[in-house]
């Protein structure tokens, strides 16, 4: 049987009928021009379409997910399906037209159901207790109606039986009368029909009786299960609330107690004591904390640094032209540079003096559990959160923070070797996570149409613009152009779920980077961020997953692995490893480091097959030159712990500037009030802005409904500075900058901006 035939057989065997809650099966997914269509296992569940390389991967690794609530479903030919949502596009192929039709039916049904579920949820639902009371009253009213309907059906049952018997008797009496032969034949025919009616009625009555018995039985069972679940939820809420209270009391007691360090007579013991305290703090986990098996995520290679003699002997033949013929590796200067991340310190000196601090964060206490207990399993953007859990920056400004180490891209633009350039691009992709290690606060959700500009043309040669292009799901488009030879753009949709003990943040969408001189076009995606100890314990953030960076011009790749934190692992926490390979798959550089500190690269001079690992897989042994520093994190500003742990760039992002657009995040009143420490006023202003946004959305929905009734076409909301286009490299549809913003700023003409604040 052919591969396609196998796929068809597997799909039809494993997948239930379309319309059920879950639909599974094999489909062929387009990967790239080298590999073409590859067979993948797809799972459709709860409005999400996910895929895996094999069925066994369902237990641990999801290769990708697309939300059908916002997806567009298209059929190109007899066997092809195209799904696009949030800048992500899947080109799928079924083995037969029948199989394709099954999938399309299942996808359409799942999309309709997902849209209904999304519409049923309000933007920011309040406390759910009143809703539960109304739901309970509605259920009781429905049950009363059902009981009355059952009584009516029982009465009808009795009447049918009564009238059927009377009809039978009347017809029997007519048959006994002496009438002409023709009349007797007609009466006999009517009698037969009446008998058939009685038989059919009895069958219907019996079926109704069986159905009612079954419904009543299941109803009682469901009521018992529902009551049990309510009791369990109440018990869980009481238990966790008690734990939270105990944790708060312990924190207060710890603050009030005199510290051991201040009363210690000997100063030299402070370092050891603080080190021991950090170890104890790191191990202060509750019993529900998730742990990962370190052996499962061990790297598939071993690195061995070459000896001095070997390094000297091989250096002349292995160095690229970027080193200028000197017997040193291409990035050796990084060890000597005080700025770590650029060749010249002059380029890091801004022409304008910018602020170096923000008002200290007020010490307001708030019971997190009282807010979060009704939000388990919900989308984070739909949870009404007070500003107490925010930081005074919007998601657009957090997205702009990716440019903190822009000098890595300036340096990459000057590289002659595309492989060396790939190393610097990989270091840049990792550097964007360095600001998150202490940043456990939530950024403000941008309003629809909100923008943020960062004009550093005079300082560092680049201009950045972000715009919130969608509200549900929340999506932001970003465009950066640099005079130093590179352009970066991305569309990021944030999918987040509160799971009770941790919060998962999944950025969806691709990041594009293009260098003008070489035409190299790099594409990669972000990894998953997880905030642990939401209810009890100290909040901490972890990054985990894989990043694949592809140079679409040369087909060179870089595979980066962010190892999840494991209490039992001997590896350094927050570890990142990677391999840079050419288009043929041959490795040239090894990358290593941590996402919160530094990344180093080592040039491979020899590779060989080593022994088997713990899982029986043979590992590759790479012999490398000494590692060279690519990127090093800047130290945090003084007093950063009282300023939301902002970096030097983050401190300047919300600084007032003249001439920005009327929708700029700097002009958002609730965010400004929070930065100034006026949190009560900020909460009131936040509610006003959200209600204003809801009113605009309701008006837009009413206009769309009127247009539908009139048979007119309704365009819907369109972003001001970005438009959707199909990317010629990846084939995805996403929002790209259409121009006009910086020209409008030059003219100071903001008449086209909506009033969102």
Short mmCIF file of C-alpha atoms in Angstrom, two decimals, residues 271-509:
data_model
loop_
_atom_site.label_atom_id
_atom_site.label_comp_id
_atom_site.label_asym_id
_atom_site.label_seq_id
_atom_site.Cartn_x
_atom_site.Cartn_y
_atom_site.Cartn_z
CA UNK A 271 28.69 35.29 51.02
CA UNK A 272 28.36 31.70 52.16
CA UNK A 273 25.19 32.48 54.03
CA UNK A 274 23.64 34.24 51.07
CA UNK A 275 24.66 31.37 48.81
CA UNK A 276 23.05 28.86 51.17
CA UNK A 277 19.95 31.07 51.38
CA UNK A 278 19.69 31.13 47.60
CA UNK A 279 19.94 27.35 47.48
CA UNK A 280 17.23 26.99 50.10
CA UNK A 281 15.06 29.49 48.26
CA UNK A 282 15.54 27.65 44.99
CA UNK A 283 14.44 24.41 46.61
CA UNK A 284 11.44 25.98 48.33
CA UNK A 285 8.90 24.25 46.13
CA UNK A 286 5.46 23.03 47.04
CA UNK A 287 4.56 19.43 46.40
CA UNK A 288 2.56 20.34 43.29
CA UNK A 289 5.51 21.85 41.43
CA UNK A 290 6.11 20.28 38.04
CA UNK A 291 9.48 18.61 37.55
CA UNK A 292 11.03 17.49 34.29
CA UNK A 293 13.24 14.50 33.77
CA UNK A 294 16.66 15.86 32.96
CA UNK A 295 17.65 12.78 30.99
CA UNK A 296 14.83 13.26 28.48
CA UNK A 297 16.17 16.67 27.45
CA UNK A 298 19.88 15.88 27.41
CA UNK A 299 21.60 17.21 24.27
CA UNK A 300 22.13 14.88 21.35
CA UNK A 301 25.82 15.83 21.11
CA UNK A 302 28.96 16.12 23.23
CA UNK A 303 31.41 19.01 22.89
CA UNK A 304 35.15 18.58 23.41
CA UNK A 305 37.44 21.63 23.27
CA UNK A 306 40.55 21.10 21.18
CA UNK A 307 44.02 21.40 22.77
CA UNK A 308 46.20 24.46 22.21
CA UNK A 309 48.40 22.67 19.65
CA UNK A 310 45.38 21.45 17.72
CA UNK A 311 43.78 24.85 17.84
CA UNK A 312 46.93 26.57 16.56
CA UNK A 313 47.44 24.01 13.83
CA UNK A 314 43.87 24.24 12.54
CA UNK A 315 43.16 27.91 13.04
CA UNK A 316 44.76 29.15 9.81
CA UNK A 317 42.62 26.87 7.62
CA UNK A 318 39.36 27.18 9.54
CA UNK A 319 39.02 30.92 9.94
CA UNK A 320 36.75 32.97 7.72
CA UNK A 321 37.60 36.13 5.89
CA UNK A 322 36.01 38.23 8.62
CA UNK A 323 39.04 37.69 10.88
CA UNK A 324 41.28 39.56 8.49
CA UNK A 325 43.85 36.77 8.28
CA UNK A 326 44.76 36.99 11.98
CA UNK A 327 45.19 33.71 13.87
CA UNK A 328 42.10 34.31 16.06
CA UNK A 329 38.47 33.39 15.73
CA UNK A 330 35.99 35.84 14.23
CA UNK A 331 34.44 36.92 17.52
CA UNK A 332 37.48 36.95 19.77
CA UNK A 333 37.29 40.71 20.21
CA UNK A 334 34.17 40.22 22.28
CA UNK A 335 36.30 39.07 25.22
CA UNK A 336 38.14 42.37 25.23
CA UNK A 337 35.26 44.75 24.64
CA UNK A 338 33.84 46.36 27.79
CA UNK A 339 30.44 46.63 26.12
CA UNK A 340 30.40 42.90 25.27
CA UNK A 341 27.92 43.36 22.46
CA UNK A 342 29.54 45.77 20.03
CA UNK A 343 32.92 46.53 18.55
CA UNK A 344 32.81 50.25 19.26
CA UNK A 345 31.79 51.79 22.55
CA UNK A 346 31.03 55.08 20.81
CA UNK A 347 27.93 53.68 19.11
CA UNK A 348 26.37 52.98 22.50
CA UNK A 349 26.56 56.61 23.63
CA UNK A 350 23.09 58.16 23.08
CA UNK A 351 22.90 61.78 22.00
CA UNK A 352 19.91 62.53 24.22
CA UNK A 353 19.99 62.10 27.97
CA UNK A 354 17.16 59.74 28.92
CA UNK A 355 15.73 58.94 32.29
CA UNK A 356 17.41 56.35 34.49
CA UNK A 357 14.66 55.68 37.05
CA UNK A 358 10.90 55.53 37.57
CA UNK A 359 8.94 56.02 40.83
CA UNK A 360 9.42 53.12 43.23
CA UNK A 361 6.76 50.44 43.18
CA UNK A 362 4.28 50.90 46.07
CA UNK A 363 3.98 48.04 48.55
CA UNK A 364 0.28 47.21 48.21
CA UNK A 365 -0.92 43.84 49.48
CA UNK A 366 -3.66 41.99 47.60
CA UNK A 367 -5.15 38.52 47.87
CA UNK A 368 -4.28 36.99 44.51
CA UNK A 369 -6.37 33.87 45.10
CA UNK A 370 -9.58 35.86 45.55
CA UNK A 371 -9.19 37.01 41.94
CA UNK A 372 -7.64 33.96 40.28
CA UNK A 373 -9.78 31.17 41.74
CA UNK A 374 -12.56 31.78 39.19
CA UNK A 375 -10.17 32.09 36.25
CA UNK A 376 -8.72 28.56 35.99
CA UNK A 377 -8.62 27.44 32.37
CA UNK A 378 -9.53 30.84 30.92
CA UNK A 379 -7.67 32.99 28.42
CA UNK A 380 -5.46 35.44 30.30
CA UNK A 381 -6.57 38.40 28.18
CA UNK A 382 -10.16 37.84 29.36
CA UNK A 383 -9.39 37.95 33.09
CA UNK A 384 -10.20 41.28 34.80
CA UNK A 385 -6.93 42.00 36.60
CA UNK A 386 -6.30 45.11 38.72
CA UNK A 387 -3.13 47.07 38.00
CA UNK A 388 -1.61 45.63 41.21
CA UNK A 389 -0.43 42.67 39.14
CA UNK A 390 0.78 44.77 36.21
CA UNK A 391 3.94 46.64 35.41
CA UNK A 392 3.65 50.17 33.95
CA UNK A 393 4.37 49.02 30.39
CA UNK A 394 2.09 47.69 27.67
CA UNK A 395 2.57 44.49 25.72
CA UNK A 396 3.63 46.62 22.76
CA UNK A 397 6.46 48.09 24.82
CA UNK A 398 7.48 44.64 26.04
CA UNK A 399 7.63 43.56 22.39
CA UNK A 400 9.89 46.53 21.64
CA UNK A 401 12.25 45.37 24.40
CA UNK A 402 13.44 42.70 21.97
CA UNK A 403 15.66 45.47 20.59
CA UNK A 404 17.65 45.84 23.83
CA UNK A 405 20.65 44.20 22.15
CA UNK A 406 20.14 45.61 18.65
CA UNK A 407 23.91 46.02 18.29
CA UNK A 408 24.10 42.26 17.69
CA UNK A 409 22.17 42.83 14.46
CA UNK A 410 24.39 45.81 13.58
CA UNK A 411 27.38 43.52 13.97
CA UNK A 412 25.68 40.71 12.02
CA UNK A 413 25.03 43.10 9.12
CA UNK A 414 28.81 43.57 8.79
CA UNK A 415 29.53 39.80 8.62
CA UNK A 416 30.77 38.36 5.36
CA UNK A 417 30.03 34.78 6.39
CA UNK A 418 26.37 33.78 6.58
CA UNK A 419 27.19 31.10 9.19
CA UNK A 420 28.82 33.67 11.47
CA UNK A 421 25.85 35.93 10.85
CA UNK A 422 23.55 33.08 11.89
CA UNK A 423 25.40 32.79 15.22
CA UNK A 424 24.80 36.47 15.98
CA UNK A 425 21.13 36.22 14.94
CA UNK A 426 20.75 33.23 17.29
CA UNK A 427 22.35 35.21 20.12
CA UNK A 428 19.90 38.06 19.40
CA UNK A 429 16.93 35.67 19.54
CA UNK A 430 18.07 34.43 22.96
CA UNK A 431 18.85 37.91 24.31
CA UNK A 432 15.18 38.93 24.13
CA UNK A 433 14.47 36.62 27.09
CA UNK A 434 17.15 38.08 29.39
CA UNK A 435 14.80 40.82 30.62
CA UNK A 436 12.15 38.30 31.75
CA UNK A 437 14.06 36.48 34.49
CA UNK A 438 12.75 38.77 37.28
CA UNK A 439 9.79 40.30 35.42
CA UNK A 440 6.88 38.36 36.91
CA UNK A 441 4.39 41.25 36.57
CA UNK A 442 1.89 41.29 33.71
CA UNK A 443 2.10 44.02 31.04
CA UNK A 444 -1.03 46.00 30.16
CA UNK A 445 -3.18 44.44 27.43
CA UNK A 446 -3.11 46.97 24.56
CA UNK A 447 -6.37 48.43 23.38
CA UNK A 448 -7.39 47.74 19.78
CA UNK A 449 -5.62 50.32 17.62
CA UNK A 450 -3.07 51.23 20.29
CA UNK A 451 0.43 51.94 18.94
CA UNK A 452 3.94 52.39 20.28
CA UNK A 453 6.88 53.97 18.53
CA UNK A 454 10.54 53.90 19.52
CA UNK A 455 12.51 56.38 17.46
CA UNK A 456 16.24 55.83 18.02
CA UNK A 457 17.32 56.98 14.57
CA UNK A 458 19.80 59.56 15.86
CA UNK A 459 21.04 57.39 18.72
CA UNK A 460 21.32 53.91 17.21
CA UNK A 461 20.08 54.22 13.64
CA UNK A 462 16.72 52.40 13.91
CA UNK A 463 13.01 53.16 14.15
CA UNK A 464 10.43 50.78 15.63
CA UNK A 465 6.61 50.79 15.39
CA UNK A 466 4.07 48.44 17.02
CA UNK A 467 0.28 48.36 16.60
CA UNK A 468 -2.41 46.22 18.22
CA UNK A 469 -4.12 44.80 15.13
CA UNK A 470 -6.56 42.40 16.83
CA UNK A 471 -8.23 42.22 20.24
CA UNK A 472 -9.57 38.63 20.35
CA UNK A 473 -7.25 36.90 19.94
CA UNK A 474 -4.82 39.65 21.02
CA UNK A 475 -2.31 40.22 18.20
CA UNK A 476 0.34 42.87 17.70
CA UNK A 477 2.33 43.75 14.57
CA UNK A 478 5.88 45.10 14.83
CA UNK A 479 8.19 46.67 12.26
CA UNK A 480 11.77 47.90 12.70
CA UNK A 481 14.03 49.42 10.06
CA UNK A 482 17.67 50.23 10.68
CA UNK A 483 20.05 52.45 8.75
CA UNK A 484 22.76 49.91 9.57
CA UNK A 485 21.55 47.36 7.07
CA UNK A 486 18.70 45.29 8.56
CA UNK A 487 14.91 45.17 8.82
CA UNK A 488 12.90 43.18 11.37
CA UNK A 489 9.14 42.51 11.39
CA UNK A 490 6.82 40.20 13.27
CA UNK A 491 3.19 39.53 14.13
CA UNK A 492 2.75 37.98 17.56
CA UNK A 493 -0.48 36.51 18.91
CA UNK A 494 -0.33 35.79 22.63
CA UNK A 495 -2.13 32.63 23.74
CA UNK A 496 -2.11 32.21 27.52
CA UNK A 497 -3.82 29.89 29.97
CA UNK A 498 -4.02 29.93 33.75
CA UNK A 499 -3.69 26.32 34.92
CA UNK A 500 -4.14 26.84 38.67
CA UNK A 501 -0.53 26.43 39.78
CA UNK A 502 1.23 27.93 36.76
CA UNK A 503 0.56 30.24 33.85
CA UNK A 504 1.56 29.31 30.29
CA UNK A 505 2.27 32.08 27.78
CA UNK A 506 2.55 30.88 24.18
CA UNK A 507 3.58 33.48 21.56
CA UNK A 508 2.29 32.45 18.13
CA UNK A 509 3.69 33.94 14.96
#
